[in-house]
C-alpha positions as a Python dict, from the first residue, in 0.01 Angstrom:
ca = {
    (1, 'X'): (0, 0, 0),
    (2, 'X'): (-275, 24, -261),
    (3, 'X'): (-495, -287, -253),
    (4, 'X'): (-569, -405, -607),
    (5, 'X'): (-890, -584, -509),
    (6, 'X'): (-1056, -259, -400),
    (7, 'X'): (-1081, -166, -770),
    (8, 'X'): (-1376, -344, -931),
    (9, 'X'): (-1403, -530, -1154),
    (10, 'X'): (-1051, -671, -1098),
    (11, 'X'): (-978, -681, -1471),
    (12, 'X'): (-650, -524, -1578),
    (13, 'X'): (-650, -380, -1931),
    (14, 'X'): (-298, -434, -2066),
    (15, 'X'): (-238, -174, -2336),
    (16, 'X'): (86, -295, -2491),
    (17, 'X'): (191, -82, -2786),
    (18, 'X'): (-59, 197, -2713),
    (19, 'X'): (29, 503, -2921),
    (20, 'X'): (61, 819, -2709),
    (21, 'X'): (-182, 1008, -2931),
    (22, 'X'): (-447, 740, -2872),
    (23, 'X'): (-404, 707, -2496),
    (24, 'X'): (-678, 945, -2385),
    (25, 'X'): (-943, 816, -2623),
    (26, 'X'): (-867, 449, -2554),
    (27, 'X'): (-875, 504, -2179),
    (28, 'X'): (-1211, 680, -2191),
    (29, 'X'): (-1359, 393, -2393),
    (30, 'X'): (-1232, 141, -2139),
    (31, 'X'): (-1357, 338, -1839),
    (32, 'X'): (-1700, 383, -1996),
    (33, 'X'): (-1717, 8, -2065),
    (34, 'X'): (-1658, -63, -1697),
    (35, 'X'): (-1283, -127, -1669),
    (36, 'X'): (-1119, 33, -1366),
    (37, 'X'): (-758, -91, -1389),
    (38, 'X'): (-525, 5, -1675),
    (39, 'X'): (-166, -105, -1730),
    (40, 'X'): (71, 32, -1994),
    (41, 'X'): (380, -190, -2039),
    (42, 'X'): (704, 6, -2040),
    (43, 'X'): (874, -188, -2320),
    (44, 'X'): (708, 22, -2591),
    (45, 'X'): (765, 385, -2690),
    (46, 'X'): (578, 660, -2510),
    (47, 'X'): (459, 438, -2224),
    (48, 'X'): (523, 694, -1951),
    (49, 'X'): (342, 965, -2145),
    (50, 'X'): (49, 728, -2191),
    (51, 'X'): (39, 656, -1817),
    (52, 'X'): (43, 1028, -1737),
    (53, 'X'): (-233, 1095, -1992),
    (54, 'X'): (-456, 814, -1868),
    (55, 'X'): (-403, 901, -1501),
    (56, 'X'): (-521, 1255, -1577),
    (57, 'X'): (-861, 1137, -1711),
    (58, 'X'): (-913, 834, -1487),
    (59, 'X'): (-1219, 826, -1259),
    (60, 'X'): (-1158, 847, -886),
    (61, 'X'): (-1230, 475, -852),
    (62, 'X'): (-972, 372, -1113),
    (63, 'X'): (-611, 253, -1091),
    (64, 'X'): (-347, 326, -1355),
    (65, 'X'): (11, 205, -1374),
    (66, 'X'): (287, 33, -1563),
    (67, 'X'): (370, -316, -1679),
    (68, 'X'): (701, -488, -1758),
    (69, 'X'): (854, -292, -1470),
    (70, 'X'): (1198, -447, -1428),
    (71, 'X'): (1396, -195, -1222),
    (72, 'X'): (1360, 46, -933),
    (73, 'X'): (1404, 326, -1189),
    (74, 'X'): (1091, 199, -1364),
    (75, 'X'): (903, 224, -1035),
    (76, 'X'): (1020, 581, -977),
    (77, 'X'): (935, 685, -1334),
    (78, 'X'): (585, 534, -1329),
    (79, 'X'): (511, 685, -989),
    (80, 'X'): (626, 1027, -1111),
    (81, 'X'): (389, 991, -1409),
    (82, 'X'): (96, 934, -1175),
    (83, 'X'): (92, 555, -1187),
    (84, 'X'): (-1, 366, -872),
    (85, 'X'): (18, 13, -1010),
    (86, 'X'): (336, -192, -1052),
    (87, 'X'): (313, -505, -1271),
    (88, 'X'): (604, -723, -1381),
    (89, 'X'): (648, -1052, -1566),
    (90, 'X'): (896, -1164, -1300),
    (91, 'X'): (948, -1155, -927),
    (92, 'X'): (1224, -912, -821),
    (93, 'X'): (1254, -828, -451),
    (94, 'X'): (1414, -484, -497),
    (95, 'X'): (1157, -368, -751),
    (96, 'X'): (866, -493, -542),
    (97, 'X'): (994, -332, -223),
    (98, 'X'): (1045, 2, -397),
    (99, 'X'): (689, -10, -531),
    (100, 'X'): (553, -96, -187),
    (101, 'X'): (747, 194, -38),
    (102, 'X'): (585, 419, -297),
    (103, 'X'): (241, 297, -188),
    (104, 'X'): (172, 125, -520),
    (105, 'X'): (-26, -192, -585),
    (106, 'X'): (244, -459, -628),
    (107, 'X'): (166, -737, -879),
    (108, 'X'): (468, -951, -977),
    (109, 'X'): (462, -1239, -1221),
    (110, 'X'): (485, -1592, -1082),
    (111, 'X'): (471, -1936, -1241),
    (112, 'X'): (579, -2162, -953),
    (113, 'X'): (485, -2201, -585),
    (114, 'X'): (836, -2092, -485),
    (115, 'X'): (798, -1765, -676),
    (116, 'X'): (450, -1716, -533),
    (117, 'X'): (560, -1754, -171),
    (118, 'X'): (867, -1534, -227),
    (119, 'X'): (647, -1267, -385),
    (120, 'X'): (415, -1263, -85),
    (121, 'X'): (716, -1239, 146),
    (122, 'X'): (844, -945, -59),
    (123, 'X'): (518, -750, -11),
    (124, 'X'): (315, -842, -319),
    (125, 'X'): (-55, -781, -269),
    (126, 'X'): (-165, -979, -576),
    (127, 'X'): (2, -1239, -796),
    (128, 'X'): (11, -1230, -1176),
    (129, 'X'): (0, -1596, -1282),
    (130, 'X'): (207, -1580, -1600),
    (131, 'X'): (206, -1725, -1853),
    (132, 'X'): (-142, -1855, -1774),
    (133, 'X'): (-141, -2086, -2077),
    (134, 'X'): (155, -2272, -1929),
    (135, 'X'): (23, -2292, -1571),
    (136, 'X'): (-326, -2390, -1685),
    (137, 'X'): (-646, -2404, -1485),
    (138, 'X'): (-537, -2724, -1308),
    (139, 'X'): (-212, -2555, -1209),
    (140, 'X'): (-400, -2251, -1079),
    (141, 'X'): (-622, -2477, -869),
    (142, 'X'): (-309, -2634, -720),
    (143, 'X'): (-170, -2287, -642),
    (144, 'X'): (-493, -2201, -464),
    (145, 'X'): (-471, -2511, -248),
    (146, 'X'): (-133, -2417, -95),
    (147, 'X'): (-131, -2036, -87),
    (148, 'X'): (-271, -1839, 206),
    (149, 'X'): (-649, -1812, 189),
    (150, 'X'): (-759, -1496, 13),
    (151, 'X'): (-442, -1449, -195),
    (152, 'X'): (-546, -1259, -510),
    (153, 'X'): (-453, -1458, -823),
    (154, 'X'): (-469, -1296, -1167),
    (155, 'X'): (-405, -1523, -1467),
    (156, 'X'): (-248, -1337, -1760),
    (157, 'X'): (-211, -1474, -2110),
    (158, 'X'): (-471, -1610, -2349),
    (159, 'X'): (-778, -1547, -2132),
    (160, 'X'): (-1097, -1490, -2335),
    (161, 'X'): (-1453, -1403, -2233),
    (162, 'X'): (-1546, -1764, -2310),
    (163, 'X'): (-1271, -1916, -2092),
    (164, 'X'): (-1299, -1668, -1805),
    (165, 'X'): (-1559, -1865, -1606),
    (166, 'X'): (-1339, -2176, -1604),
    (167, 'X'): (-1051, -1976, -1461),
    (168, 'X'): (-1275, -1828, -1192),
    (169, 'X'): (-1388, -2178, -1097),
    (170, 'X'): (-1021, -2280, -1070),
    (171, 'X'): (-951, -1995, -827),
    (172, 'X'): (-884, -1678, -1026),
    (173, 'X'): (-985, -1359, -845),
    (174, 'X'): (-915, -1128, -1139),
    (175, 'X'): (-738, -1116, -1475),
    (176, 'X'): (-483, -930, -1680),
    (177, 'X'): (-608, -905, -2038),
    (178, 'X'): (-378, -809, -2322),
    (179, 'X'): (-411, -890, -2692),
    (180, 'X'): (-756, -1044, -2648),
    (181, 'X'): (-871, -695, -2548),
    (182, 'X'): (-637, -443, -2711),
    (183, 'X'): (-418, -440, -3018),
    (184, 'X'): (-228, -136, -3149),
    (185, 'X'): (-422, 58, -3410),
    (186, 'X'): (-757, -109, -3345),
    (187, 'X'): (-1078, 91, -3382),
    (188, 'X'): (-1220, 239, -3065),
    (189, 'X'): (-1561, 81, -3121),
    (190, 'X'): (-1397, -263, -3135),
    (191, 'X'): (-1205, -190, -2815),
    (192, 'X'): (-1531, -91, -2649),
    (193, 'X'): (-1708, -406, -2768),
    (194, 'X'): (-1432, -633, -2640),
    (195, 'X'): (-1417, -448, -2309),
    (196, 'X'): (-1791, -485, -2255),
    (197, 'X'): (-1769, -856, -2339),
    (198, 'X'): (-1503, -909, -2074),
    (199, 'X'): (-1691, -710, -1810),
    (200, 'X'): (-2010, -904, -1882),
    (201, 'X'): (-1821, -1235, -1868),
    (202, 'X'): (-1671, -1141, -1532),
    (203, 'X'): (-2008, -1052, -1381),
    (204, 'X'): (-2165, -1368, -1522),
    (205, 'X'): (-1885, -1586, -1382),
    (206, 'X'): (-1906, -1426, -1038),
    (207, 'X'): (-2288, -1411, -1030),
    (208, 'X'): (-2293, -1033, -1011),
    (209, 'X'): (-2548, -860, -1238),
    (210, 'X'): (-2388, -647, -1507),
    (211, 'X'): (-2456, -281, -1422),
    (212, 'X'): (-2599, -48, -1683),
    (213, 'X'): (-2324, 154, -1856),
    (214, 'X'): (-2274, 498, -1709),
    (215, 'X'): (-2229, 766, -1978),
    (216, 'X'): (-1890, 929, -1962),
    (217, 'X'): (-1880, 1297, -1874),
    (218, 'X'): (-1574, 1338, -2094),
    (219, 'X'): (-1554, 1283, -2468),
    (220, 'X'): (-1286, 1113, -2668),
    (221, 'X'): (-1109, 1339, -2910),
}
């Protein structure tokens, strides 16, 4: 099974509503800014094409996959498109097991301790704490106190560069970042700026110096 935490920083760019014709350019901007995990939710048109396009230009140290994966068919389709990441808003045993069998990183959504423990039993290797606004930082801290030590916890929903450090202090080991990072039709320079802000905030919160940007060898078209 692919281990999500081997991809650094553990920030998942959630590209909901990404237009297929913008997939390559947006992905290159994100990779150049330092992101290494990209998720394209399946409940928008062209998602599988976007995943295939992004997987084709992703660096060797990157992970690409699908979000809102609700069925075993979704798992098979994303895997066939080159995706190796399975993310869902819920916790479905059959979907998770199929993704694990495919060797994908399995990240189901949980909002209660019962869901969290079931997800770990069903072969999750990271937990998407969703919606993060509802669970809150106090709730995340409580999760951390009862889950097995070292369980990766990724809050998703409403996280900003300014709030990221508080979540890390509460026990977050990574994040899924959606509309605070990407919105359909946004300019690429704005996407790049937001991506760099999140990467810098992560390194500041985890006391890791922000590395100098590495120029991309490919060019957005």
